[in-house]
Short mmCIF file of C-alpha atoms in Angstrom, two decimals:
data_model
loop_
_atom_site.label_atom_id
_atom_site.label_comp_id
_atom_site.label_asym_id
_atom_site.label_seq_id
_atom_site.Cartn_x
_atom_site.Cartn_y
_atom_site.Cartn_z
CA UNK P 120 -59.10 -28.77 -78.22
CA UNK P 121 -62.37 -30.67 -78.52
CA UNK P 122 -65.72 -29.40 -77.31
CA UNK P 123 -66.31 -29.18 -73.57
CA UNK P 124 -66.96 -32.65 -72.14
CA UNK P 125 -67.46 -32.95 -68.38
CA UNK P 126 -66.61 -36.64 -68.54
CA UNK P 127 -63.03 -36.08 -69.80
CA UNK P 128 -61.23 -34.60 -66.78
CA UNK P 129 -57.80 -34.50 -68.45
CA UNK P 130 -59.06 -32.24 -71.22
CA UNK P 131 -60.91 -30.04 -68.75
CA UNK P 132 -57.82 -29.67 -66.55
CA UNK P 133 -55.93 -28.39 -69.60
CA UNK P 134 -58.79 -26.04 -70.42
CA UNK P 135 -58.95 -24.75 -66.82
CA UNK P 136 -55.18 -24.10 -66.87
CA UNK P 137 -55.64 -22.05 -70.02
CA UNK P 138 -58.44 -20.05 -68.39
CA UNK P 139 -56.18 -19.29 -65.42
CA UNK P 140 -53.25 -18.12 -67.51
CA UNK P 141 -55.49 -16.04 -69.76
CA UNK P 142 -57.15 -14.44 -66.72
CA UNK P 143 -53.92 -13.44 -64.96
CA UNK P 144 -53.65 -10.01 -66.56
CA UNK P 145 -53.53 -6.42 -65.41
CA UNK P 146 -52.69 -3.02 -66.87
CA UNK P 147 -49.60 -2.17 -64.82
CA UNK P 148 -47.07 -3.96 -62.61
CA UNK P 149 -44.69 -1.94 -60.44
CA UNK P 150 -42.06 -3.88 -58.47
CA UNK P 151 -41.92 -2.56 -54.89
CA UNK P 152 -39.95 -5.15 -52.89
CA UNK P 153 -37.76 -8.24 -53.16
CA UNK P 154 -37.34 -11.11 -50.70
CA UNK P 155 -36.65 -11.86 -47.95
CA UNK P 156 -39.60 -10.15 -46.28
CA UNK P 157 -39.55 -9.45 -42.57
CA UNK P 158 -42.16 -7.73 -40.45
CA UNK P 159 -40.62 -4.29 -40.96
CA UNK P 160 -40.58 -4.56 -44.76
CA UNK P 161 -44.16 -5.82 -44.87
CA UNK P 162 -45.20 -3.11 -42.43
CA UNK P 163 -43.75 -0.42 -44.68
CA UNK P 164 -45.88 -1.87 -47.50
CA UNK P 165 -48.98 -1.83 -45.29
CA UNK P 166 -49.21 -5.63 -45.31
CA UNK P 167 -50.49 -7.52 -42.26
CA UNK P 168 -51.39 -10.84 -43.90
CA UNK P 169 -51.24 -13.02 -47.00
CA UNK P 170 -54.16 -14.29 -49.08
CA UNK P 171 -53.13 -17.31 -51.14
CA UNK P 172 -54.75 -18.35 -54.44
CA UNK P 173 -55.76 -14.79 -55.31
CA UNK P 174 -54.52 -12.26 -57.83
CA UNK P 175 -56.20 -9.46 -55.92
CA UNK P 176 -57.47 -9.49 -52.36
CA UNK P 177 -60.44 -7.57 -51.00
CA UNK P 178 -58.56 -7.07 -47.73
CA UNK P 179 -56.92 -3.62 -47.66
CA UNK P 180 -53.81 -4.91 -45.83
CA UNK P 181 -53.29 -8.12 -47.80
CA UNK P 182 -50.55 -9.39 -50.03
CA UNK P 183 -52.35 -11.47 -52.67
CA UNK P 184 -50.47 -14.42 -54.13
CA UNK P 185 -50.88 -17.18 -56.69
CA UNK P 186 -48.65 -19.68 -58.45
CA UNK P 187 -49.81 -18.21 -61.78
CA UNK P 188 -48.03 -14.84 -62.17
CA UNK P 189 -49.85 -11.70 -63.18
CA UNK P 190 -48.93 -10.20 -66.55
CA UNK P 191 -49.07 -6.62 -67.76
CA UNK P 192 -48.56 -5.57 -71.40
CA UNK P 193 -44.88 -4.82 -70.70
CA UNK P 194 -44.04 -6.99 -67.67
CA UNK P 195 -44.66 -10.27 -65.84
CA UNK P 196 -44.43 -10.82 -62.10
CA UNK P 197 -41.17 -12.63 -61.25
CA UNK P 198 -41.50 -15.32 -58.56
CA UNK P 199 -41.28 -14.08 -54.98
CA UNK P 200 -41.14 -10.35 -55.67
CA UNK P 201 -43.89 -7.97 -54.54
CA UNK P 202 -45.63 -5.83 -57.12
CA UNK P 203 -48.14 -3.04 -56.92
CA UNK P 204 -50.93 -3.89 -59.35
CA UNK P 205 -52.60 -1.10 -61.29
CA UNK P 206 -51.41 1.38 -58.66
CA UNK P 207 -53.43 -0.27 -55.88
CA UNK P 208 -53.27 -3.86 -54.61
CA UNK P 209 -50.12 -5.87 -53.85
CA UNK P 210 -49.28 -9.23 -55.44
CA UNK P 211 -46.51 -11.84 -55.33
CA UNK P 212 -46.20 -14.99 -57.43
CA UNK P 213 -45.66 -17.78 -54.87
CA UNK P 214 -45.55 -21.57 -55.20
CA UNK P 215 -46.85 -23.19 -52.02
CA UNK P 216 -44.70 -26.25 -52.75
CA UNK P 217 -41.60 -24.07 -52.14
CA UNK P 218 -40.40 -22.34 -48.94
CA UNK P 219 -42.18 -19.04 -48.39
CA UNK P 220 -39.98 -15.91 -48.64
CA UNK P 221 -41.13 -14.50 -45.30
CA UNK P 222 -39.33 -14.24 -41.97
CA UNK P 223 -40.57 -16.08 -38.90
CA UNK P 224 -43.57 -14.38 -37.30
CA UNK P 225 -43.83 -11.75 -40.02
CA UNK P 226 -47.63 -11.73 -40.62
CA UNK P 227 -50.74 -11.60 -38.43
CA UNK P 228 -53.03 -13.69 -40.61
CA UNK P 229 -53.12 -16.06 -43.56
CA UNK P 230 -56.16 -16.89 -45.68
CA UNK P 231 -56.63 -19.54 -48.37
CA UNK P 232 -59.82 -20.64 -50.10
CA UNK P 233 -59.83 -23.56 -52.58
CA UNK P 234 -56.08 -24.06 -52.41
CA UNK P 235 -54.95 -26.89 -50.15
CA UNK P 236 -56.98 -29.52 -52.04
CA UNK P 237 -54.89 -28.83 -55.16
CA UNK P 238 -51.71 -30.39 -53.73
CA UNK P 239 -50.95 -33.75 -52.16
CA UNK P 240 -51.45 -34.29 -48.44
CA UNK P 241 -47.70 -34.16 -47.86
CA UNK P 242 -47.29 -30.94 -49.82
CA UNK P 243 -50.26 -29.47 -47.97
CA UNK P 244 -48.72 -30.27 -44.60
CA UNK P 245 -45.39 -28.79 -45.72
CA UNK P 246 -47.16 -25.58 -46.74
CA UNK P 247 -49.09 -25.43 -43.47
CA UNK P 248 -45.79 -25.87 -41.61
CA UNK P 249 -44.45 -22.83 -43.47
CA UNK P 250 -47.63 -20.91 -42.65
CA UNK P 251 -47.18 -21.81 -38.98
CA UNK P 252 -43.63 -20.44 -39.16
CA UNK P 253 -44.52 -17.06 -40.70
CA UNK P 254 -47.50 -16.37 -38.44
CA UNK P 255 -46.86 -14.16 -35.43
CA UNK P 256 -47.93 -15.36 -31.96
CA UNK P 257 -51.69 -14.89 -31.72
CA UNK P 258 -52.00 -14.93 -35.51
CA UNK P 259 -54.95 -16.43 -37.38
CA UNK P 260 -55.01 -18.97 -40.19
CA UNK P 261 -58.31 -19.40 -42.03
CA UNK P 262 -58.72 -22.24 -44.53
CA UNK P 263 -61.66 -23.20 -46.68
CA UNK P 264 -61.78 -26.27 -48.90
CA UNK P 265 -64.47 -28.47 -50.48
CA UNK P 266 -66.10 -30.47 -47.70
CA UNK P 267 -65.95 -34.19 -48.51
CA UNK P 268 -68.62 -34.91 -45.90
CA UNK P 269 -71.05 -32.57 -47.67
CA UNK P 270 -70.57 -34.40 -50.97
CA UNK P 271 -71.01 -37.79 -49.29
CA UNK P 272 -74.21 -36.58 -47.64
CA UNK P 273 -75.44 -35.19 -50.95
CA UNK P 274 -74.84 -38.51 -52.66
CA UNK P 275 -76.47 -40.64 -49.96
CA UNK P 276 -79.43 -38.38 -49.24
CA UNK P 277 -80.14 -37.27 -52.79
CA UNK P 278 -80.80 -33.77 -51.44
CA UNK P 279 -80.53 -30.45 -53.27
CA UNK P 280 -76.78 -29.96 -52.74
CA UNK P 281 -75.78 -31.33 -56.14
CA UNK P 282 -78.42 -29.34 -58.01
CA UNK P 283 -77.29 -26.15 -56.29
CA UNK P 284 -73.71 -26.95 -57.23
CA UNK P 285 -74.67 -27.44 -60.89
CA UNK P 286 -76.45 -24.08 -60.86
CA UNK P 287 -73.36 -22.36 -59.44
CA UNK P 288 -71.20 -23.81 -62.20
CA UNK P 289 -73.67 -22.63 -64.85
CA UNK P 290 -73.76 -19.17 -63.28
CA UNK P 291 -69.95 -19.08 -63.47
CA UNK P 292 -70.16 -19.74 -67.21
CA UNK P 293 -68.15 -22.95 -67.05
CA UNK P 294 -69.26 -25.14 -69.92
CA UNK P 295 -72.60 -26.81 -70.58
CA UNK P 296 -74.83 -28.09 -67.74
CA UNK P 297 -73.22 -30.80 -65.64
CA UNK P 298 -74.78 -34.27 -65.80
CA UNK P 299 -77.31 -34.71 -63.01
CA UNK P 300 -76.26 -38.27 -62.18
CA UNK P 301 -75.32 -38.58 -58.52
CA UNK P 302 -72.31 -40.77 -59.27
CA UNK P 303 -70.98 -38.17 -61.72
CA UNK P 304 -71.55 -35.35 -59.24
CA UNK P 305 -69.66 -37.28 -56.58
CA UNK P 306 -66.78 -38.20 -58.91
CA UNK P 307 -66.27 -34.70 -60.28
CA UNK P 308 -65.09 -33.36 -56.92
CA UNK P 309 -62.24 -35.90 -57.06
CA UNK P 310 -61.24 -35.83 -60.71
CA UNK P 311 -61.94 -32.32 -62.01
CA UNK P 312 -60.37 -28.93 -61.19
CA UNK P 313 -56.91 -30.35 -60.51
CA UNK P 314 -57.80 -31.65 -57.04
CA UNK P 315 -55.22 -33.88 -55.33
CA UNK P 316 -56.50 -34.46 -51.78
CA UNK P 317 -59.95 -33.85 -50.30
CA UNK P 318 -60.67 -32.98 -46.70
CA UNK P 319 -63.42 -33.22 -44.16
CA UNK P 320 -62.99 -31.42 -40.85
CA UNK P 321 -61.25 -34.37 -39.21
CA UNK P 322 -58.72 -34.66 -42.05
CA UNK P 323 -58.09 -30.92 -41.95
CA UNK P 324 -57.43 -31.12 -38.20
CA UNK P 325 -54.98 -33.97 -38.85
CA UNK P 326 -53.04 -31.91 -41.40
CA UNK P 327 -52.96 -28.86 -39.14
CA UNK P 328 -51.79 -30.94 -36.20
CA UNK P 329 -49.06 -32.53 -38.34
CA UNK P 330 -47.91 -29.03 -39.31
CA UNK P 331 -47.45 -27.98 -35.70
CA UNK P 332 -50.74 -26.27 -34.94
CA UNK P 333 -52.50 -27.24 -31.74
CA UNK P 334 -55.67 -29.22 -32.40
CA UNK P 335 -57.19 -27.53 -29.34
CA UNK P 336 -57.05 -24.20 -31.15
CA UNK P 337 -58.72 -25.37 -34.39
CA UNK P 338 -62.34 -24.28 -34.84
CA UNK P 339 -64.94 -25.11 -37.46
CA UNK P 340 -66.29 -21.81 -38.74
CA UNK P 341 -69.42 -20.73 -40.56
CA UNK P 342 -69.48 -18.75 -43.77
CA UNK P 343 -67.91 -15.33 -43.14
CA UNK P 344 -67.79 -15.87 -39.38
CA UNK P 345 -64.61 -16.36 -37.40
CA UNK P 346 -62.01 -15.07 -34.95
CA UNK P 347 -61.17 -12.12 -37.21
CA UNK P 348 -64.21 -10.72 -39.06
CA UNK P 349 -62.00 -8.88 -41.56
CA UNK P 350 -60.39 -12.16 -42.61
CA UNK P 351 -63.63 -14.17 -42.47
CA UNK P 352 -65.19 -11.64 -44.87
CA UNK P 353 -62.85 -12.95 -47.57
CA UNK P 354 -64.97 -16.12 -47.89
CA UNK P 355 -66.50 -16.47 -51.35
CA UNK P 356 -67.93 -19.99 -51.44
CA UNK P 357 -70.34 -21.42 -48.87
CA UNK P 358 -70.05 -25.11 -49.96
CA UNK P 359 -66.83 -25.71 -48.06
CA UNK P 360 -65.44 -26.85 -44.76
CA UNK P 361 -63.69 -24.09 -42.83
CA UNK P 362 -60.98 -24.36 -40.21
CA UNK P 363 -59.74 -21.39 -38.26
CA UNK P 364 -56.77 -21.73 -35.96
CA UNK P 365 -54.98 -19.23 -33.73
CA UNK P 366 -53.36 -18.61 -30.31
CA UNK P 367 -49.90 -20.07 -29.89
#
């Protein structure tokens, strides 16, 4: 592959996919459960919620999941099965474009950061519909995703948002410095990272409403603040729009 070039999104998408596969490793995988998963099975595992787009969750009662399966030297996580990773955390390889292997009302919370923008609007709504199904009454869904409004404001105002974003990317060790051009910085949120559909808060409310959530119960949340502090503490990135929905 050629040298890193921010202005060739197809090549960078391939490179990012390679990074993900190479990073999905652990020392030991122990299969502990197979689908379907109801509340009793998850309770026996100590699971109260699911964190999507994560190989390992910081929440002590989470089942982490990602479409890229974890690999150990002698095993690879089979889709849908639950594994204990390195004797500690729990993981399942799940594709959000497929039905989730959980019974109705089987979890108390669901968390996803930087996930829903990676699928089409229709696929996102289908996944949210599944999330609505598996959440117990009174459960909490917390979503974070790049905020389109923030990028528009950064472009129009020429404020420090884009420069802070470039610094974060450099700190993450991803390639050479991004171009400082405002048009480039605006375009990269659309065409890099495998993004398929971007949201502002209004668009997120639309998708949640289409999935069966009540728009009256959707709240915009600040970084690491929300209806359930233990779930809100999973936030990693502050440059996002957050929606928290509960109570049905």
